[in-house]
């Protein structure tokens, strides 16, 4: 991953980026009460006295949320705290019914991990806030702007993951975020859907001269809801900071919002409103001290994770590292590949080469997916494997193969049948050789010109062969045969 | 000793409006109380762990089983102001 | 009629069981007395004729029970003595109350209290002070002043309250009745409008020790809705001890010397003699850090309270004051709804937790707490129980200490160490001083309630508390 630096005067500046990720857990109930989680249900239909913050109510920790947190800790290679506690984070906002959020502060459940080339500083459990929606004309308070609070989401379990500031470019940030998403998706602890809000990514960015150990002042970029916007937002903020420093100014600590449509950055909070959260240990809850049994159960619940899968693809299928990662880090693509590999194993003319199949999956299939997921493609993995086998086995040309794939992507089906319907089968070697011979006989002048050094003359001969074969011959192979027979 | 500015700052954190008279009085009362509290400073408390939990219990966890939520009318029943099936509040000045 | 008045809770339950007493008649009797009282002890009573179900087969047999307004009772106003919860009717009932109702208790009414349990005189109520039944110019103590006054004046056979720094024991002492603060965690806090989460506990206020034991037996128990609740390892028995042979009673100078007024000290010394007469052994012990109890308590409790009271913002329940923007609405609503003492403690607590002050105040207070708990652990290796006066003074006059918050806080000096350590303690009437009751406190290690009840019962018998001028006789 190439870092990104920019030259200013004698200094080269590098960006220093850390990410803060909030993951909504896919448990059945909320973090501290038994209300079922809500997915766009009618407002305030998934609440109870506890998540509404009524007087006298008390929280009780969701066991499954703890289990999921231990799974995440394991997946991210973290140390699990032998004894972690909850803290109250105090501030006033309408989406926070108790006037404090129950979170974790200086003793989080997990610390000191790593995923790929980014270290994980910590991961902890907390509860989500409710939703605040602009009231519109149905509710104004004395003519002033009003908002409406829906507490359905309030209390949903969250895991907050904070990285070390190890990231050195917006692209690296987006790529790593995709890896994190793929990893968490594989664990099943969350839907990790950025548009729906079950995965939220904030970035902390500063710049400093290359070689300097101290960090510059960092700003926070909040709530970017796609990886592309994350990358663009970070790009914009780095540019803004560079401008300031170039002008001799100081970057101020602030929280910003990036508007992807205009590309503009706007300040969300001014400096004076920096919160004093007055953290103190939550007296209504007792510590979580994961037992050996809890830890083992979390380990056992983990499937093969993307980084391990990529390594396996490299090792067992001899895939080049970049391609292995491409397939492993996008879980569904990896699944598709493995399924195709499995079914293609006994498809006629010998097994398909994994590298060849991988190439077709990562280029040709992906190009025809658009926004759809691989498992939703009309191209069945077995069909692709068979198709790739037919091309590799020279039964059809590569171009014909692409044509078949187009058809499969449109309407599904069986590649063998499509090849037959469209008469795409390539000639056998003997038959092709015969046609080339006839072409050579028919184009003596072209042969002469070619031998005289005019390379393009071969085109006429190739054209003859292609007409004879109705375009089904493999262009490269025709070229080779002609040259071989001409003797050059 | 807690002065007027500190009182105003703390009142802001606690979202409490105080009249001038209250601020004045509060400053004196809190100072007196804090003076008494500060006698803790006489003790040597190095290496003493703070008590965050009086009882020695860990891992009190609830099974992830849903139970019925309140019907919306009940949830909204006590609210001073409602609209659009929700709790009506003045809009905050800035985004969260 | 006066026969009904003479019955303790346990006696009434027994007589209902045998059919001698009609629970409806008993309920109406007390309801009428409560409705006619001038002590301002009750904030809510049912309408005349509006009676609950009477479970005559259950242990508490439909005997009426007064309930501090801090307990959430479904559909029935629960204000915690505050205007900011005026009109609030909870959608659920506190577990401790449900436990008692399941055991047959019939809710008589909700009693007045210091706002959000913050106070030692019941002068901080948003609904007016409660008067001491012994002398209407005096305070009943707080924060469970309404419950204590109700029992002392014969407006209810028994009551429940809450104790955070002494709020059951101190009013019990000032009103001449029995009050127990149980082991922290032994009674569920679910449904108790929170003041200080690591200190609050529900407990009985009764005429005698037997009633206290009976109520405690039926209110306690592990509750899955309260993560800090525990199952009591013992069955609670009704006490029978007549002597104290072999029992060692620790007497700590820190809680029995300076600061205790002479009249109270005299009753206390008489009680110590009585203990020896009953065969008990007095042992000098020391609780060196208990003198810092007030300092630690008045950091920890307000700190937790400042967070617990942040939910009172006029958004989901309770009255609100519109004032333009959101922040202004929060500030004005809370200004209008909270009384002076609550504001003071919110400020104190917020300050103690704020940036730059946390370690010096909250951090150190929690360290002092560790030392106080250690002192008790050490002491209980030498003695079975610790005995002190409950309150440094008898009841004081209304208005006497309202201008001096610190003086008011010092009323709790003898009662705050126990909640800081999470251990149980009971107050029983020991005698009179200047015609006002004096309470004697017995404290024991965690889960030693049976031991405490037995000793208190024996002492109670020997003291023979039955003053002719007692308010329940009037």
mmCIF file of N, CA, C and O in Angstrom, chain C residues 172-237:
data_model
loop_
_atom_site.group_PDB
_atom_site.id
_atom_site.type_symbol
_atom_site.label_atom_id
_atom_site.label_comp_id
_atom_site.label_asym_id
_atom_site.label_seq_id
_atom_site.Cartn_x
_atom_site.Cartn_y
_atom_site.Cartn_z
ATOM 1 N N UNK C 172 -36.376 6.685 61.688
ATOM 2 C CA UNK C 172 -36.886 5.707 62.661
ATOM 3 C C UNK C 172 -36.464 6.136 64.066
ATOM 4 O O UNK C 172 -37.255 6.100 65.011
ATOM 5 N N UNK C 173 -35.220 6.551 64.199
ATOM 6 C CA UNK C 173 -34.708 6.988 65.509
ATOM 7 C C UNK C 173 -35.443 8.227 65.996
ATOM 8 O O UNK C 173 -35.849 8.308 67.154
ATOM 9 N N UNK C 174 -35.641 9.197 65.100
ATOM 10 C CA UNK C 174 -36.276 10.455 65.493
ATOM 11 C C UNK C 174 -37.769 10.301 65.764
ATOM 12 O O UNK C 174 -38.380 11.159 66.401
ATOM 13 N N UNK C 175 -38.350 9.229 65.262
ATOM 14 C CA UNK C 175 -39.779 9.001 65.456
ATOM 15 C C UNK C 175 -40.068 7.869 66.433
ATOM 16 O O UNK C 175 -41.230 7.507 66.656
ATOM 17 N N UNK C 176 -39.009 7.276 66.996
ATOM 18 C CA UNK C 176 -39.225 6.247 68.003
ATOM 19 C C UNK C 176 -39.763 4.934 67.470
ATOM 20 O O UNK C 176 -40.582 4.285 68.132
ATOM 21 N N UNK C 177 -39.335 4.529 66.287
ATOM 22 C CA UNK C 177 -39.761 3.237 65.752
ATOM 23 C C UNK C 177 -38.534 2.446 65.299
ATOM 24 O O UNK C 177 -37.408 2.896 65.500
ATOM 25 N N UNK C 178 -38.777 1.290 64.696
ATOM 26 C CA UNK C 178 -37.696 0.425 64.225
ATOM 27 C C UNK C 178 -37.479 0.634 62.732
ATOM 28 O O UNK C 178 -38.443 0.744 61.978
ATOM 29 N N UNK C 179 -36.219 0.682 62.300
ATOM 30 C CA UNK C 179 -35.938 0.799 60.862
ATOM 31 C C UNK C 179 -34.687 0.011 60.521
ATOM 32 O O UNK C 179 -33.696 0.074 61.250
ATOM 33 N N UNK C 180 -34.731 -0.715 59.413
ATOM 34 C CA UNK C 180 -33.599 -1.548 59.009
ATOM 35 C C UNK C 180 -33.078 -1.137 57.644
ATOM 36 O O UNK C 180 -33.857 -0.971 56.697
ATOM 37 N N UNK C 181 -31.745 -0.964 57.546
ATOM 38 C CA UNK C 181 -31.118 -0.873 56.238
ATOM 39 C C UNK C 181 -30.445 -2.213 55.997
ATOM 40 O O UNK C 181 -29.500 -2.569 56.674
ATOM 41 N N UNK C 182 -30.933 -2.984 55.013
ATOM 42 C CA UNK C 182 -30.379 -4.335 54.830
ATOM 43 C C UNK C 182 -29.035 -4.330 54.102
ATOM 44 O O UNK C 182 -28.566 -3.283 53.661
ATOM 45 N N UNK C 183 -28.447 -5.520 53.987
ATOM 46 C CA UNK C 183 -27.223 -5.710 53.205
ATOM 47 C C UNK C 183 -27.461 -5.225 51.784
ATOM 48 O O UNK C 183 -28.479 -5.549 51.173
ATOM 49 N N UNK C 184 -26.518 -4.447 51.244
ATOM 50 C CA UNK C 184 -26.637 -3.973 49.873
ATOM 51 C C UNK C 184 -26.759 -5.149 48.923
ATOM 52 O O UNK C 184 -25.966 -6.086 48.965
ATOM 53 N N UNK C 185 -27.773 -5.092 48.076
ATOM 54 C CA UNK C 185 -27.959 -6.148 47.089
ATOM 55 C C UNK C 185 -28.964 -7.202 47.519
ATOM 56 O O UNK C 185 -29.411 -8.008 46.701
ATOM 57 N N UNK C 186 -29.346 -7.211 48.821
ATOM 58 C CA UNK C 186 -30.250 -8.276 49.258
ATOM 59 C C UNK C 186 -31.692 -7.993 48.850
ATOM 60 O O UNK C 186 -32.506 -8.914 48.757
ATOM 61 N N UNK C 187 -32.007 -6.712 48.613
ATOM 62 C CA UNK C 187 -33.345 -6.371 48.117
ATOM 63 C C UNK C 187 -33.171 -5.711 46.747
ATOM 64 O O UNK C 187 -32.297 -4.848 46.578
ATOM 65 N N UNK C 188 -34.001 -6.090 45.792
ATOM 66 C CA UNK C 188 -33.879 -5.545 44.445
ATOM 67 C C UNK C 188 -34.107 -4.040 44.416
ATOM 68 O O UNK C 188 -35.005 -3.523 45.090
ATOM 69 N N UNK C 189 -33.299 -3.355 43.607
ATOM 70 C CA UNK C 189 -33.492 -1.901 43.426
ATOM 71 C C UNK C 189 -34.326 -1.580 42.193
ATOM 72 O O UNK C 189 -34.530 -0.414 41.878
ATOM 73 N N UNK C 190 -34.787 -2.618 41.485
ATOM 74 C CA UNK C 190 -35.533 -2.354 40.265
ATOM 75 C C UNK C 190 -36.862 -1.695 40.618
ATOM 76 O O UNK C 190 -37.686 -2.265 41.319
ATOM 77 N N UNK C 191 -37.071 -0.505 40.135
ATOM 78 C CA UNK C 191 -38.300 0.219 40.437
ATOM 79 C C UNK C 191 -38.145 1.209 41.563
ATOM 80 O O UNK C 191 -39.089 1.933 41.891
ATOM 81 N N UNK C 192 -36.970 1.281 42.156
ATOM 82 C CA UNK C 192 -36.689 2.306 43.163
ATOM 83 C C UNK C 192 -36.108 3.490 42.419
ATOM 84 O O UNK C 192 -35.049 3.354 41.808
ATOM 85 N N UNK C 193 -36.775 4.623 42.490
ATOM 86 C CA UNK C 193 -36.288 5.794 41.762
ATOM 87 C C UNK C 193 -34.911 6.133 42.322
ATOM 88 O O UNK C 193 -34.777 6.427 43.506
ATOM 89 N N UNK C 194 -33.913 6.055 41.469
ATOM 90 C CA UNK C 194 -32.527 6.037 41.943
ATOM 91 C C UNK C 194 -32.032 7.374 42.477
ATOM 92 O O UNK C 194 -32.265 8.430 41.880
ATOM 93 N N UNK C 195 -31.330 7.295 43.588
ATOM 94 C CA UNK C 195 -30.605 8.452 44.129
ATOM 95 C C UNK C 195 -29.128 8.132 43.950
ATOM 96 O O UNK C 195 -28.490 8.643 43.046
ATOM 97 N N UNK C 196 -28.591 7.225 44.803
ATOM 98 C CA UNK C 196 -27.188 6.824 44.658
ATOM 99 C C UNK C 196 -27.138 5.315 44.505
ATOM 100 O O UNK C 196 -27.343 4.573 45.459
ATOM 101 N N UNK C 197 -26.872 4.880 43.286
ATOM 102 C CA UNK C 197 -27.028 3.471 42.935
ATOM 103 C C UNK C 197 -26.215 2.495 43.777
ATOM 104 O O UNK C 197 -26.664 1.368 44.009
ATOM 105 N N UNK C 198 -25.025 2.893 44.228
ATOM 106 C CA UNK C 198 -24.186 1.930 44.955
ATOM 107 C C UNK C 198 -24.487 1.944 46.446
ATOM 108 O O UNK C 198 -23.838 1.247 47.220
ATOM 109 N N UNK C 199 -25.484 2.740 46.862
ATOM 110 C CA UNK C 199 -25.794 2.879 48.282
ATOM 111 C C UNK C 199 -27.258 2.587 48.610
ATOM 112 O O UNK C 199 -27.573 2.081 49.679
ATOM 113 N N UNK C 200 -28.167 2.924 47.687
ATOM 114 C CA UNK C 200 -29.609 2.785 47.945
ATOM 115 C C UNK C 200 -30.003 1.368 48.327
ATOM 116 O O UNK C 200 -29.609 0.409 47.679
ATOM 117 N N UNK C 201 -30.845 1.236 49.351
ATOM 118 C CA UNK C 201 -31.464 -0.051 49.640
ATOM 119 C C UNK C 201 -32.853 0.183 50.216
ATOM 120 O O UNK C 201 -33.085 1.128 50.971
ATOM 121 N N UNK C 202 -33.747 -0.731 49.914
ATOM 122 C CA UNK C 202 -35.114 -0.718 50.428
ATOM 123 C C UNK C 202 -35.127 -1.405 51.784
ATOM 124 O O UNK C 202 -34.391 -2.372 52.003
ATOM 125 N N UNK C 203 -35.945 -0.902 52.711
ATOM 126 C CA UNK C 203 -36.028 -1.567 54.017
ATOM 127 C C UNK C 203 -37.322 -1.234 54.739
ATOM 128 O O UNK C 203 -38.046 -0.317 54.342
ATOM 129 N N UNK C 204 -37.601 -1.972 55.817
ATOM 130 C CA UNK C 204 -38.848 -1.785 56.565
ATOM 131 C C UNK C 204 -38.739 -0.706 57.651
ATOM 132 O O UNK C 204 -37.671 -0.505 58.241
ATOM 133 N N UNK C 205 -39.883 -0.048 57.913
ATOM 134 C CA UNK C 205 -40.030 0.841 59.077
ATOM 135 C C UNK C 205 -41.238 0.316 59.843
ATOM 136 O O UNK C 205 -42.342 0.234 59.284
ATOM 137 N N UNK C 206 -40.996 -0.097 61.072
ATOM 138 C CA UNK C 206 -42.034 -0.851 61.782
ATOM 139 C C UNK C 206 -42.077 -0.466 63.262
ATOM 140 O O UNK C 206 -41.226 0.250 63.759
ATOM 141 N N UNK C 207 -43.084 -0.984 63.959
ATOM 142 C CA UNK C 207 -43.206 -0.718 65.388
ATOM 143 C C UNK C 207 -42.254 -1.577 66.210
ATOM 144 O O UNK C 207 -41.880 -1.177 67.305
ATOM 145 N N UNK C 208 -41.952 -2.780 65.707
ATOM 146 C CA UNK C 208 -41.046 -3.626 66.476
ATOM 147 C C UNK C 208 -40.171 -4.462 65.555
ATOM 148 O O UNK C 208 -40.350 -4.471 64.334
ATOM 149 N N UNK C 209 -39.216 -5.145 66.178
ATOM 150 C CA UNK C 209 -38.216 -5.889 65.414
ATOM 151 C C UNK C 209 -38.848 -7.062 64.668
ATOM 152 O O UNK C 209 -38.478 -7.369 63.530
ATOM 153 N N UNK C 210 -39.843 -7.708 65.298
ATOM 154 C CA UNK C 210 -40.504 -8.846 64.659
ATOM 155 C C UNK C 210 -41.125 -8.435 63.329
ATOM 156 O O UNK C 210 -40.988 -9.129 62.312
ATOM 157 N N UNK C 211 -41.810 -7.301 63.324
ATOM 158 C CA UNK C 211 -42.417 -6.806 62.078
ATOM 159 C C UNK C 211 -41.351 -6.526 61.021
ATOM 160 O O UNK C 211 -41.544 -6.802 59.830
ATOM 161 N N UNK C 212 -40.213 -5.970 61.476
ATOM 162 C CA UNK C 212 -39.144 -5.668 60.518
ATOM 163 C C UNK C 212 -38.645 -6.954 59.864
ATOM 164 O O UNK C 212 -38.432 -7.013 58.650
ATOM 165 N N UNK C 213 -38.470 -7.984 60.694
ATOM 166 C CA UNK C 213 -37.983 -9.258 60.156
ATOM 167 C C UNK C 213 -38.997 -9.856 59.188
ATOM 168 O O UNK C 213 -38.639 -10.383 58.128
ATOM 169 N N UNK C 214 -40.262 -9.757 59.532
ATOM 170 C CA UNK C 214 -41.300 -10.334 58.684
ATOM 171 C C UNK C 214 -41.347 -9.634 57.323
ATOM 172 O O UNK C 214 -41.398 -10.275 56.269
ATOM 173 N N UNK C 215 -41.319 -8.320 57.341
ATOM 174 C CA UNK C 215 -41.342 -7.595 56.067
ATOM 175 C C UNK C 215 -40.081 -7.886 55.255
ATOM 176 O O UNK C 215 -40.133 -8.113 54.053
ATOM 177 N N UNK C 216 -38.937 -7.873 55.917
ATOM 178 C CA UNK C 216 -37.674 -8.111 55.208
ATOM 179 C C UNK C 216 -37.691 -9.464 54.526
ATOM 180 O O UNK C 216 -37.291 -9.612 53.369
ATOM 181 N N UNK C 217 -38.197 -10.463 55.262
ATOM 182 C CA UNK C 217 -38.254 -11.815 54.712
ATOM 183 C C UNK C 217 -38.991 -11.831 53.373
ATOM 184 O O UNK C 217 -38.635 -12.573 52.468
ATOM 185 N N UNK C 218 -40.010 -10.996 53.238
ATOM 186 C CA UNK C 218 -40.833 -11.057 52.036
ATOM 187 C C UNK C 218 -40.490 -10.021 50.977
ATOM 188 O O UNK C 218 -41.064 -10.028 49.886
ATOM 189 N N UNK C 219 -39.547 -9.125 51.267
ATOM 190 C CA UNK C 219 -39.173 -8.160 50.236
ATOM 191 C C UNK C 219 -37.878 -8.570 49.538
ATOM 192 O O UNK C 219 -37.628 -8.174 48.405
ATOM 193 N N UNK C 220 -37.087 -9.391 50.226
ATOM 194 C CA UNK C 220 -35.757 -9.653 49.682
ATOM 195 C C UNK C 220 -35.781 -10.692 48.561
ATOM 196 O O UNK C 220 -36.801 -11.293 48.276
ATOM 197 N N UNK C 221 -34.611 -10.846 47.929
ATOM 198 C CA UNK C 221 -34.480 -11.898 46.931
ATOM 199 C C UNK C 221 -33.753 -11.425 45.690
ATOM 200 O O UNK C 221 -33.862 -10.263 45.306
ATOM 201 N N UNK C 222 -33.012 -12.332 45.078
ATOM 202 C CA UNK C 222 -32.339 -12.029 43.821
ATOM 203 C C UNK C 222 -33.364 -11.673 42.751
ATOM 204 O O UNK C 222 -34.430 -12.288 42.664
ATOM 205 N N UNK C 223 -33.063 -10.659 41.960
ATOM 206 C CA UNK C 223 -33.968 -10.212 40.904
ATOM 207 C C UNK C 223 -33.187 -10.131 39.598
ATOM 208 O O UNK C 223 -32.215 -9.381 39.506
ATOM 209 N N UNK C 224 -33.579 -10.872 38.574
ATOM 210 C CA UNK C 224 -32.866 -10.789 37.299
ATOM 211 C C UNK C 224 -32.905 -9.403 36.673
ATOM 212 O O UNK C 224 -32.072 -9.097 35.813
ATOM 213 N N UNK C 225 -33.809 -8.547 37.124
ATOM 214 C CA UNK C 225 -33.864 -7.180 36.591
ATOM 215 C C UNK C 225 -32.855 -6.249 37.256
ATOM 216 O O UNK C 225 -32.721 -5.105 36.859
ATOM 217 N N UNK C 226 -32.186 -6.718 38.305
ATOM 218 C CA UNK C 226 -31.210 -5.896 39.018
ATOM 219 C C UNK C 226 -29.884 -6.646 39.051
ATOM 220 O O UNK C 226 -29.737 -7.605 39.798
ATOM 221 N N UNK C 227 -28.933 -6.202 38.253
ATOM 222 C CA UNK C 227 -27.643 -6.901 38.164
ATOM 223 C C UNK C 227 -26.870 -6.889 39.466
ATOM 224 O O UNK C 227 -25.937 -7.660 39.649
ATOM 225 N N UNK C 228 -27.223 -5.969 40.379
ATOM 226 C CA UNK C 228 -26.476 -5.897 41.639
ATOM 227 C C UNK C 228 -27.228 -6.593 42.770
ATOM 228 O O UNK C 228 -26.882 -6.425 43.939
ATOM 229 N N UNK C 229 -28.247 -7.373 42.437
ATOM 230 C CA UNK C 229 -28.990 -8.047 43.507
ATOM 231 C C UNK C 229 -28.451 -9.455 43.725
ATOM 232 O O UNK C 229 -27.915 -10.081 42.820
ATOM 233 N N UNK C 230 -28.550 -9.902 44.984
ATOM 234 C CA UNK C 230 -27.986 -11.178 45.398
ATOM 235 C C UNK C 230 -29.029 -11.988 46.136
ATOM 236 O O UNK C 230 -29.924 -11.422 46.752
ATOM 237 N N UNK C 231 -28.878 -13.284 46.148
ATOM 238 C CA UNK C 231 -29.757 -14.121 46.956
ATOM 239 C C UNK C 231 -29.176 -14.195 48.360
ATOM 240 O O UNK C 231 -28.019 -14.548 48.538
ATOM 241 N N UNK C 232 -29.975 -13.852 49.352
ATOM 242 C CA UNK C 232 -29.530 -13.951 50.747
ATOM 243 C C UNK C 232 -29.251 -15.413 51.061
ATOM 244 O O UNK C 232 -30.078 -16.278 50.767
ATOM 245 N N UNK C 233 -28.079 -15.703 51.616
ATOM 246 C CA UNK C 233 -27.751 -17.116 51.868
ATOM 247 C C UNK C 233 -28.582 -17.763 52.978
ATOM 248 O O UNK C 233 -28.601 -18.979 53.099
ATOM 249 N N UNK C 234 -29.259 -16.955 53.795
ATOM 250 C CA UNK C 234 -30.010 -17.526 54.911
ATOM 251 C C UNK C 234 -31.500 -17.305 54.778
ATOM 252 O O UNK C 234 -31.951 -16.340 54.159
ATOM 253 N N UNK C 235 -32.267 -18.181 55.432
ATOM 254 C CA UNK C 235 -33.706 -17.964 55.614
ATOM 255 C C UNK C 235 -33.842 -16.932 56.734
ATOM 256 O O UNK C 235 -33.128 -17.024 57.732
ATOM 257 N N UNK C 236 -34.747 -15.995 56.589
ATOM 258 C CA UNK C 236 -34.920 -15.010 57.653
ATOM 259 C C UNK C 236 -35.916 -15.545 58.678
ATOM 260 O O UNK C 236 -37.057 -15.869 58.352
ATOM 261 N N UNK C 237 -35.450 -15.672 59.919
ATOM 262 C CA UNK C 237 -36.368 -16.168 60.964
ATOM 263 C C UNK C 237 -36.913 -15.013 61.767
ATOM 264 O O UNK C 237 -36.301 -13.957 61.850
#
